[in-house]
């Protein structure tokens, strides 16, 4: 600020032209002339003359004019000529002014003048660097200026994508759908010749680790095109406009390399529905980014051959505008693998491993329900590590089983201190679950019960639930009854209940609440749902106080009913419950076969069929 202030306040209308200068000079109004930088002259007018002359005093009224400073400036051009002119005038008219020279402003002055700015910029750079994620290494200050550039990882001719459909196991349906995209990229003419439009985007929807990134990469690999990969959250930065400019930059790059594929992981980070939760207005930046993405997708014609693949596990919260025709108009579902697919994924991931021939992949696939592709990849690696730790030369079946247990339940805590009395409670608790679920038609049959503590839980029971697309009231109730079986057994045997059933209670409470408020499976509240599929969490409950009371009453009625039912069932089969609990205490882990031996065939057993999905219930 000081620097700019220095070259005295007002400049406008201060400059004299040559004839006015001569006029003033000849009138002998000039007190002093100061020559600056050998190019300009400051003209100081005598006080007397200013008072006596209307023109001067008008000028002097300028708020920037200070008494005693120069009233005019004059660009004289050549210094020698100017000096001659002044000397001539002095001689001719006997003028009394003197003239002086002022050195050009020194460098030091300049720097001091700029100091505040330099300081400001330094602070700004510092914060920018911190924002941009620790300044990824050697880039240093330079990368600040790339803040609006996209952060996409690029795989192109140089770092070729080597992934192909061979690397993607299972996902047959999804592969078929993306096969079309590969075709589009390979020979677009085939489609455009008939007037068809090439799709611009496809959305891969599915839980994490199911191979969405892998699939997108395989598309690029199959089509042999460059692949831009980044995550939705890479767009989001604290600074206004950064997201949008990154989107612009990304599309620019992709178009230059077209045909190409852009893959945006976790698109929900930017694609969440607009105009909601905007109480703070802090989402404006995200909205701008989303708008820019939509604009870009609309903007490029089909001839640009850029296809955008995006992944999310929550398609329902995305802005509807994203799904409109010409944008992500295809949705490809990438689900958790089923039994058969898990086997195939195992096949892919055991390739680099050294296996002993006792490994039974079919059995492993059966034991890993709910595992995603990424989990299975992790499992294979874990098995290899376990085998190595035990100095084996090949990976055995047991190593895989240990790895499964470890991934499902966390590390086994063999030395966790449990008193014999506690152990007995745990055994009866788990046996309670097992007994109730064995006796109920719709409860999932149990495959494994253990009282070896793992992670947070003290014991666990694994079930084989049927795959159901819709669930009827009886089925839900049976499941809840089995979940209450643990606590019911404690009550029946010890006449005391414990804190050990926390996660059971949590589970049934959630289920009961869902029955009442979501699915309308209840008596008092009726066929009403308070579920909002748009995913808006509202602060205000969508029902009245009175309804809230009814809901609470219904929930506890349902849970209490199932608890009593579980106690009755256990009472009827108390002898078997005892046997089972004893066996558990003895062996720590028991399987379905032991249950068959104790209980005999399940009362409602239809044909023995291996159902695929299996879920673990803790405690
Ligand atoms: P997502 O993007 O869906 O979260 P990824 O594609 O990143 O999942 O998957 C992570 C890893 O899991 C992959 O690199 C791969 O090793 C493994 N994986 C997942 N699904 C499969 C599959 N269907 N076939 C083979 N490997 C898979
Ligand atoms: Zn339990």
XYZ file of C-alpha atoms and ligand atoms in Angstrom:
647
model
C 0.000 0.000 0.000
C 2.738 2.417 0.921
C 4.330 1.943 -2.438
C 1.318 2.978 -4.405
C 0.572 5.824 -2.063
C 4.033 7.204 -2.565
C 3.582 8.490 -6.090
C 1.398 11.171 -4.630
C -2.352 11.000 -4.537
C -3.937 12.367 -7.616
C -2.749 11.860 -11.108
C -5.868 12.386 -13.115
C -5.833 15.655 -15.025
C -2.473 16.458 -13.556
C -0.573 16.063 -16.786
C 0.185 19.152 -18.738
C 0.429 19.312 -22.469
C 3.326 21.120 -24.032
C 1.586 24.419 -24.827
C -0.014 24.795 -21.372
C 3.344 24.033 -19.831
C 5.019 26.769 -21.901
C 2.233 29.175 -20.960
C 2.640 28.495 -17.238
C 6.394 28.641 -17.550
C 6.348 31.984 -19.295
C 3.872 33.469 -16.781
C 6.540 32.914 -14.089
C 4.119 30.953 -11.901
C 6.527 28.081 -11.332
C 8.273 27.798 -8.017
C 10.202 24.645 -8.681
C 10.570 21.814 -11.172
C 11.645 18.376 -9.990
C 12.800 15.958 -12.625
C 11.975 12.329 -11.852
C 13.641 9.340 -13.446
C 14.868 11.590 -16.253
C 11.485 11.383 -17.970
C 8.938 13.317 -15.975
C 8.848 16.614 -14.254
C 6.858 17.604 -11.213
C 5.733 21.188 -11.466
C 5.403 23.142 -8.217
C 3.396 26.361 -8.483
C 4.007 29.428 -6.350
C 1.513 29.834 -3.493
C 0.718 33.369 -4.553
C -0.107 32.308 -8.076
C -2.433 29.530 -6.890
C -4.452 31.977 -4.823
C -4.645 34.517 -7.628
C -5.571 32.132 -10.415
C -8.937 30.444 -10.773
C -7.551 27.548 -12.812
C -4.869 26.748 -10.223
C -7.100 27.026 -7.192
C -9.668 24.741 -8.774
C -6.938 22.191 -9.233
C -5.703 22.719 -5.701
C -9.152 21.900 -4.333
C -8.650 18.301 -5.384
C -8.801 16.324 -2.155
C -5.533 14.589 -2.961
C -3.621 17.830 -3.294
C -1.589 18.761 -0.300
C -0.230 22.194 0.230
C 3.331 22.469 -1.037
C 3.218 19.450 -3.306
C 3.383 19.450 -7.048
C 0.255 20.689 -8.774
C 1.150 19.439 -12.222
C 3.243 16.858 -13.943
C 4.776 17.093 -17.345
C 6.114 14.411 -19.646
C 8.884 16.215 -21.392
C 10.278 13.462 -23.554
C 13.958 14.209 -24.104
C 15.781 15.462 -21.021
C 18.441 17.456 -22.896
C 15.833 19.356 -24.907
C 13.843 20.035 -21.787
C 16.821 21.433 -19.914
C 17.678 23.628 -22.886
C 14.131 24.851 -22.997
C 14.128 25.705 -19.298
C 17.456 27.465 -19.506
C 16.325 29.445 -22.543
C 13.123 30.510 -20.823
C 15.025 31.503 -17.703
C 17.393 33.632 -19.724
C 14.680 35.161 -21.899
C 12.125 36.060 -19.215
C 14.393 36.305 -16.189
C 12.509 33.560 -14.366
C 13.287 32.714 -10.782
C 12.423 28.996 -10.443
C 15.014 26.376 -9.877
C 15.021 22.809 -10.924
C 16.215 19.661 -9.212
C 16.659 15.996 -9.928
C 15.297 13.101 -7.948
C 16.861 9.658 -8.164
C 14.694 6.870 -9.428
C 12.935 4.992 -6.621
C 15.347 2.432 -5.278
C 14.862 -1.305 -5.525
C 14.827 -1.518 -1.766
C 11.957 0.929 -1.618
C 10.085 -1.200 -4.070
C 10.622 -4.345 -2.074
C 9.608 -2.701 1.160
C 6.536 -1.413 -0.612
C 5.624 -4.912 -1.741
C 6.355 -6.579 1.563
C 2.744 -6.867 2.720
C 1.796 -8.498 -0.560
C 4.642 -10.925 -0.432
C 3.602 -11.857 3.069
C -0.001 -12.374 2.031
C 0.968 -14.539 -0.908
C 3.281 -16.607 1.257
C 0.486 -17.290 3.720
C -1.869 -18.156 0.902
C 0.640 -20.559 -0.651
C 1.174 -22.178 2.696
C -2.507 -22.913 3.165
C -2.999 -24.025 -0.401
C -0.226 -26.495 0.049
C -1.813 -27.886 3.168
C -5.211 -28.157 1.523
C -3.951 -30.003 -1.472
C -3.274 -33.033 0.650
C 0.200 -32.556 1.970
C 1.576 -31.460 -1.331
C 2.355 -34.943 -2.628
C 6.083 -34.780 -2.444
C 8.476 -33.013 -4.683
C 5.873 -31.014 -6.560
C 6.303 -28.368 -3.928
C 4.959 -24.929 -4.578
C 4.489 -25.604 -8.276
C 1.466 -27.779 -7.848
C -0.530 -25.010 -6.239
C -1.112 -23.740 -9.684
C -2.558 -27.098 -10.655
C -5.316 -26.925 -8.142
C -7.953 -26.645 -10.843
C -6.443 -29.513 -12.793
C -8.025 -32.901 -12.544
C -6.426 -35.441 -10.265
C -7.246 -38.363 -12.506
C -4.857 -41.255 -12.680
C -4.256 -41.966 -16.298
C -3.524 -45.307 -17.842
C -2.694 -44.880 -21.495
C -0.319 -46.229 -24.116
C 2.570 -45.783 -21.725
C 1.035 -47.385 -18.683
C -1.245 -49.684 -20.512
C -4.253 -51.201 -18.800
C -3.552 -54.889 -18.676
C -6.767 -55.876 -16.976
C -9.171 -57.790 -19.161
C -12.418 -59.650 -18.619
C -10.337 -62.691 -17.760
C -9.331 -60.993 -14.533
C -12.929 -60.411 -13.592
C -14.545 -63.533 -12.243
C -18.268 -63.982 -12.136
C -20.344 -60.867 -12.842
C -21.577 -62.475 -16.047
C -24.539 -60.146 -16.467
C -22.490 -57.043 -15.842
C -19.789 -58.204 -18.207
C -22.337 -58.742 -20.917
C -23.636 -55.226 -20.479
C -20.245 -53.610 -20.563
C -19.253 -55.764 -23.518
C -21.463 -53.455 -25.516
C -19.471 -50.473 -24.354
C -16.287 -52.198 -25.422
C -17.827 -52.679 -28.850
C -18.832 -49.037 -29.039
C -15.324 -47.944 -28.291
C -13.748 -50.382 -30.692
C -15.848 -49.717 -33.731
C -18.247 -46.870 -33.227
C -19.135 -46.736 -36.939
C -21.028 -49.988 -36.630
C -23.530 -48.236 -34.406
C -23.492 -44.709 -35.749
C -23.960 -45.946 -39.314
C -27.472 -46.966 -38.417
C -28.116 -43.646 -36.744
C -27.726 -45.017 -33.268
C -26.242 -42.938 -30.542
C -23.398 -44.216 -28.477
C -24.138 -44.099 -24.759
C -22.198 -41.554 -22.799
C -22.258 -43.100 -19.419
C -23.028 -46.121 -17.335
C -23.418 -46.416 -13.630
C -21.972 -49.424 -11.822
C -24.032 -49.958 -8.715
C -22.991 -52.296 -5.948
C -21.392 -52.717 -2.542
C -17.713 -51.929 -2.063
C -15.153 -54.460 -3.146
C -17.358 -56.204 -5.668
C -15.117 -55.355 -8.575
C -16.580 -52.170 -10.035
C -13.204 -50.544 -10.523
C -11.871 -53.814 -11.830
C -14.707 -54.064 -14.336
C -14.260 -50.501 -15.573
C -10.567 -51.107 -15.980
C -11.255 -54.300 -17.851
C -13.477 -52.387 -20.261
C -10.589 -50.056 -21.009
C -8.223 -53.013 -21.292
C -10.504 -54.894 -23.654
C -11.087 -51.872 -25.856
C -7.441 -50.829 -25.658
C -8.271 -47.220 -24.824
C -6.851 -44.825 -22.216
C -8.469 -45.001 -18.828
C -8.856 -42.031 -16.519
C -9.551 -43.099 -12.988
C -10.432 -40.923 -10.044
C -12.710 -40.752 -7.079
C -15.650 -38.425 -6.658
C -14.097 -36.980 -3.560
C -11.072 -35.857 -5.595
C -13.224 -33.135 -7.064
C -14.265 -31.719 -3.802
C -12.022 -29.091 -2.380
C -12.652 -26.252 -0.025
C -12.210 -23.627 -2.660
C -15.057 -22.379 -4.711
C -14.897 -23.351 -8.327
C -12.118 -25.894 -7.974
C -14.371 -28.913 -8.426
C -15.952 -27.498 -11.539
C -12.657 -26.589 -13.083
C -11.298 -30.059 -12.347
C -14.258 -31.569 -14.134
C -13.630 -29.301 -17.120
C -9.993 -30.236 -17.189
C -10.704 -33.938 -16.907
C -13.041 -33.908 -19.864
C -10.633 -31.831 -21.878
C -7.889 -34.368 -21.320
C -10.183 -37.283 -22.043
C -11.328 -35.733 -25.301
C -7.761 -35.204 -26.387
C -7.121 -38.909 -25.894
C -10.445 -40.069 -27.272
C -11.648 -42.719 -27.554
C -11.214 -43.073 -23.854
C -12.909 -44.017 -20.616
C -13.378 -41.864 -17.558
C -14.013 -43.787 -14.365
C -15.372 -41.908 -11.379
C -15.429 -43.992 -8.218
C -17.766 -43.023 -5.373
C -19.713 -40.653 -7.524
C -22.087 -40.034 -4.631
C -19.475 -37.654 -3.236
C -20.540 -35.182 -5.915
C -23.695 -36.700 -7.319
C -25.934 -36.603 -4.275
C -29.287 -35.055 -4.950
C -29.095 -31.293 -5.104
C -31.011 -28.810 -3.072
C -31.331 -30.987 -0.017
C -29.727 -30.557 3.368
C -28.721 -27.162 2.129
C -29.435 -25.387 5.362
C -25.876 -24.239 5.692
C -25.341 -23.599 2.025
C -22.058 -25.411 2.330
C -22.979 -27.777 -0.446
C -22.928 -25.119 -3.127
C -19.488 -26.134 -4.198
C -20.575 -29.747 -4.620
C -23.577 -28.616 -6.616
C -21.414 -26.530 -8.888
C -19.230 -29.542 -9.480
C -22.222 -31.707 -10.243
C -23.648 -29.094 -12.596
C -20.365 -28.911 -14.421
C -20.302 -32.698 -14.769
C -23.801 -32.657 -16.242
C -22.852 -29.849 -18.594
C -19.798 -31.706 -19.785
C -21.750 -34.894 -20.373
C -24.381 -33.031 -22.337
C -21.742 -31.035 -24.103
C -19.731 -33.693 -25.772
C -21.294 -35.209 -28.780
C -21.437 -38.899 -29.358
C -18.676 -38.497 -31.892
C -16.193 -37.659 -29.135
C -16.161 -41.308 -28.005
C -15.582 -40.588 -24.360
C -17.547 -42.893 -22.114
C -17.990 -42.117 -18.463
C -18.311 -45.027 -16.063
C -19.174 -44.218 -12.502
C -19.446 -46.374 -9.431
C -21.607 -46.030 -6.367
C -23.106 -48.263 -3.754
C -26.069 -46.015 -3.202
C -27.775 -45.315 -6.492
C -30.928 -44.135 -4.752
C -29.355 -41.032 -3.290
C -27.987 -39.786 -6.583
C -29.463 -36.761 -8.235
C -32.118 -37.813 -10.685
C -30.596 -35.526 -13.279
C -27.585 -37.819 -13.458
C -29.740 -40.696 -14.574
C -31.486 -38.863 -17.370
C -31.165 -40.102 -20.934
C -27.843 -39.197 -22.448
C -26.071 -39.237 -19.120
C -25.799 -42.305 -16.919
C -28.767 -43.875 -18.559
C -27.540 -47.412 -18.006
C -27.279 -48.902 -14.617
C -25.287 -52.059 -14.235
C -25.718 -53.945 -11.000
C -22.614 -55.481 -9.522
C -23.772 -57.581 -6.618
C -21.975 -59.585 -4.009
C -20.931 -62.850 -5.608
C -23.034 -65.960 -5.083
C -21.654 -69.407 -4.343
C -20.708 -70.161 -7.910
C -19.162 -66.762 -8.502
C -17.174 -66.957 -5.308
C -15.666 -70.190 -6.575
C -14.615 -68.407 -9.768
C -13.127 -65.513 -7.849
C -11.145 -68.005 -5.779
C -9.903 -69.513 -9.018
C -8.598 -66.118 -10.126
C -6.882 -65.304 -6.873
C -5.255 -68.663 -6.106
C -3.412 -68.581 -9.421
C -0.305 -66.943 -8.016
C -0.432 -69.054 -4.831
C 1.268 -72.320 -4.043
C -1.448 -74.649 -2.810
C -1.257 -78.059 -1.259
C -3.713 -80.455 -2.848
C -5.951 -80.736 0.182
C -7.477 -77.318 -0.524
C -11.170 -77.672 -1.285
C -12.257 -74.570 -3.121
C -15.899 -75.617 -3.266
C -16.004 -75.824 0.465
C -14.245 -72.479 0.844
C -16.763 -70.868 -1.474
C -19.519 -72.290 0.711
C -17.912 -70.981 3.859
C -17.580 -67.431 2.615
C -21.095 -66.114 2.100
C -21.325 -62.352 2.076
C -17.694 -62.048 1.053
C -16.999 -59.587 -1.714
C -14.389 -60.133 -4.398
C -12.043 -57.913 -2.458
C -12.631 -59.965 0.702
C -11.785 -63.142 -1.157
C -8.626 -61.596 -2.592
C -7.750 -60.591 0.953
C -8.576 -64.058 2.263
C -6.227 -65.722 -0.212
C -3.466 -63.400 0.800
C -4.169 -63.935 4.489
C -4.036 -67.714 4.017
C -0.658 -67.376 2.348
C 0.612 -65.293 5.255
C -0.660 -67.765 7.833
C 1.014 -70.643 6.000
C 4.242 -68.709 5.772
C 4.132 -67.877 9.462
C 3.945 -71.601 10.174
C 6.897 -72.254 7.885
C 4.883 -74.365 5.484
C 5.992 -74.993 1.928
C 2.466 -74.802 0.558
C -0.832 -73.348 1.681
C -3.152 -75.934 3.240
C -6.885 -76.025 3.599
C -6.648 -75.274 7.283
C -4.770 -72.045 6.513
C -7.693 -70.891 4.450
C -10.131 -71.828 7.200
C -8.083 -69.934 9.752
C -8.042 -66.965 7.434
C -11.846 -67.124 7.092
C -12.282 -67.147 10.850
C -9.861 -64.345 11.214
C -11.573 -62.159 8.629
C -15.084 -62.905 9.863
C -14.452 -62.612 13.544
C -11.230 -60.797 14.038
C -8.324 -62.390 15.773
C -9.001 -65.389 17.947
C -8.420 -64.473 21.537
C -7.339 -67.754 22.993
C -6.009 -66.154 26.101
C -8.897 -63.839 26.814
C -9.710 -64.437 30.447
C -13.102 -66.013 30.858
C -14.131 -67.613 34.093
C -15.663 -71.106 33.942
C -18.938 -69.626 35.143
C -18.925 -67.047 32.318
C -18.080 -69.738 29.846
C -21.082 -71.725 30.950
C -23.353 -68.728 30.440
C -21.929 -68.189 26.990
C -22.368 -71.843 26.098
C -26.034 -71.818 27.151
C -26.584 -68.540 25.354
C -25.250 -69.908 22.068
C -26.986 -73.228 22.573
C -30.187 -71.259 23.081
C -29.819 -69.619 19.680
C -29.052 -72.951 18.100
C -31.968 -74.787 19.705
C -34.591 -72.177 18.905
C -33.468 -71.762 15.333
C -33.454 -75.522 14.868
C -37.043 -75.808 16.022
C -38.596 -72.968 14.056
C -39.711 -73.437 10.505
C -38.547 -70.093 9.155
C -35.505 -69.442 11.257
C -32.291 -69.991 9.373
C -30.737 -73.350 10.210
C -27.491 -73.199 12.035
C -24.242 -74.525 10.632
C -21.689 -73.684 13.263
C -21.675 -72.544 16.850
C -18.614 -71.511 18.746
C -17.785 -70.183 22.155
C -14.266 -69.172 21.214
C -14.174 -65.447 21.795
C -13.236 -63.380 18.812
C -12.940 -59.646 18.392
C -15.744 -58.049 20.314
C -17.892 -61.116 20.688
C -17.728 -63.944 23.159
C -19.255 -66.540 20.931
C -20.958 -66.829 17.600
C -23.478 -68.805 15.656
C -23.423 -69.117 11.900
C -26.614 -69.657 9.990
C -27.557 -70.563 6.484
C -30.420 -68.246 5.722
C -32.605 -68.876 2.744
C -32.382 -66.371 -0.005
C -35.594 -64.471 0.155
C -36.690 -61.574 -1.908
C -39.691 -60.813 0.218
C -40.129 -61.744 3.807
C -43.401 -62.609 5.450
C -44.404 -61.690 8.945
C -43.973 -65.254 10.250
C -40.483 -65.466 8.837
C -39.471 -62.252 10.474
C -40.948 -63.293 13.776
C -39.203 -66.680 13.686
C -35.897 -64.984 13.079
C -36.449 -62.613 15.959
C -37.416 -65.514 18.176
C -34.131 -67.264 17.347
C -32.225 -64.084 18.060
C -33.906 -63.859 21.467
C -33.044 -67.530 22.055
C -29.729 -66.607 23.648
C -31.159 -64.448 26.359
C -34.114 -66.795 26.790
C -31.732 -69.662 27.564
C -29.912 -67.570 30.163
C -33.214 -66.710 31.787
C -34.470 -70.299 31.737
C -31.317 -71.947 33.026
C -29.870 -69.384 35.397
C -32.956 -67.256 35.974
C -30.663 -64.316 35.378
C -30.104 -62.314 32.301
C -26.830 -60.723 31.349
C -25.394 -57.881 29.326
C -24.073 -60.415 26.851
C -27.101 -60.099 24.643
C -26.556 -56.501 23.625
C -26.086 -57.059 19.930
C -29.002 -59.531 19.902
C -31.225 -56.881 21.424
C -30.000 -54.306 19.003
C -30.786 -56.591 16.117
C -34.318 -57.468 17.205
C -35.096 -53.901 18.100
C -34.071 -52.759 14.657
C -36.081 -55.539 13.084
C -39.146 -54.786 15.140
C -38.890 -51.101 14.433
C -38.617 -51.840 10.738
C -41.697 -54.070 10.913
C -43.715 -51.305 12.491
C -42.434 -48.162 10.830
C -41.148 -49.384 7.487
C -42.982 -52.449 6.273
C -46.350 -51.922 7.908
C -46.233 -55.434 9.415
C -48.108 -54.725 12.624
C -51.519 -54.366 14.151
C -51.833 -50.944 15.690
C -50.073 -48.551 13.348
C -51.420 -50.091 10.180
C -50.396 -49.982 6.576
C -48.221 -46.944 6.896
C -44.559 -46.486 6.224
C -42.391 -43.735 7.569
C -39.579 -44.699 5.302
C -38.301 -42.105 2.876
C -36.544 -43.674 -0.069
C -34.917 -40.423 -1.028
C -32.601 -40.877 1.923
C -33.436 -37.613 3.603
C -32.780 -37.697 7.257
C -35.141 -35.192 8.575
C -34.885 -33.781 12.029
C -38.580 -33.829 12.446
C -40.282 -37.159 13.010
C -42.882 -37.714 10.325
C -45.479 -38.826 12.853
C -47.303 -37.399 15.802
C -46.464 -37.860 19.462
C -49.398 -40.171 19.801
C -48.242 -42.376 16.941
C -44.781 -42.407 18.468
C -46.248 -43.915 21.602
C -48.155 -46.517 19.607
C -45.006 -47.400 17.698
C -43.035 -47.887 20.897
C -45.784 -50.058 22.328
C -45.967 -52.185 19.171
C -42.203 -52.677 19.096
C -41.991 -53.863 22.654
C -45.068 -56.061 22.181
C -43.448 -57.824 19.232
C -40.109 -58.337 20.985
C -41.637 -59.445 24.267
C -43.856 -61.915 22.419
C -40.901 -63.542 20.710
C -38.893 -63.646 23.916
C -41.665 -65.524 25.695
C -42.007 -67.836 22.721
C -38.288 -68.592 22.800
C -38.487 -69.420 26.508
C -41.392 -71.800 25.857
C -39.539 -73.573 23.062
C -36.434 -73.963 25.182
C -38.496 -75.212 28.109
C -39.949 -77.923 25.891
C -36.506 -79.011 24.708
C -34.573 -78.350 27.872
C -32.905 -81.757 27.858
C -31.465 -81.190 24.423
C -30.418 -77.684 25.287
C -28.413 -79.107 28.176
C -26.721 -81.692 25.991
C -25.840 -79.085 23.411
C -24.426 -76.668 25.966
C -22.314 -79.436 27.515
C -20.983 -80.409 24.143
C -20.125 -76.788 23.415
C -18.237 -76.457 26.663
C -16.333 -79.566 25.752
C -15.549 -78.922 22.114
C -15.872 -75.132 21.866
C -16.935 -75.431 18.247
C -19.752 -77.587 16.966
C -21.184 -78.052 13.511
C -24.478 -78.918 11.918
C -23.772 -82.642 12.136
C -23.560 -82.471 15.919
C -26.880 -80.670 15.970
C -28.441 -83.336 13.754
C -27.201 -85.938 16.159
C -28.706 -84.202 19.169
C -31.963 -82.939 17.733
C -32.623 -85.261 14.852
C -34.149 -83.947 11.655
C -35.595 -80.476 11.859
C -39.359 -80.632 12.419
C -40.150 -78.708 9.266
C -37.252 -79.884 7.154
C -38.079 -80.130 3.517
C -35.483 -81.515 1.155
C -31.986 -80.947 2.340
C -30.748 -78.197 0.124
C -27.582 -76.236 0.400
C -28.677 -72.712 0.444
C -26.114 -70.227 -0.588
C -26.106 -67.324 1.727
C -24.896 -67.749 5.229
C -24.697 -65.122 7.821
C -22.980 -64.856 11.102
C -24.730 -63.715 14.176
C -22.639 -62.799 17.088
C -22.878 -63.532 20.780
P -14.970 -51.762 -6.001
O -14.475 -50.800 -7.017
O -16.274 -52.383 -6.364
O -14.958 -51.256 -4.600
P -12.584 -53.148 -6.735
O -12.824 -53.291 -8.181
O -11.675 -52.067 -6.312
O -13.962 -53.000 -5.970
O -12.108 -54.539 -6.165
C -11.007 -54.654 -5.306
C -10.242 -55.921 -5.577
O -11.030 -57.069 -5.280
C -9.848 -56.084 -7.005
O -8.641 -55.449 -7.271
C -9.745 -57.603 -7.152
O -8.491 -58.050 -6.712
C -10.779 -58.103 -6.196
N -12.025 -58.431 -6.902
C -13.222 -57.847 -6.696
N -14.170 -58.390 -7.483
C -13.553 -59.334 -8.218
C -13.991 -60.235 -9.242
N -15.278 -60.279 -9.646
N -13.088 -61.049 -9.791
C -11.806 -61.020 -9.387
N -11.326 -60.201 -8.450
C -12.178 -59.356 -7.851
Zn -26.745 -63.961 21.192
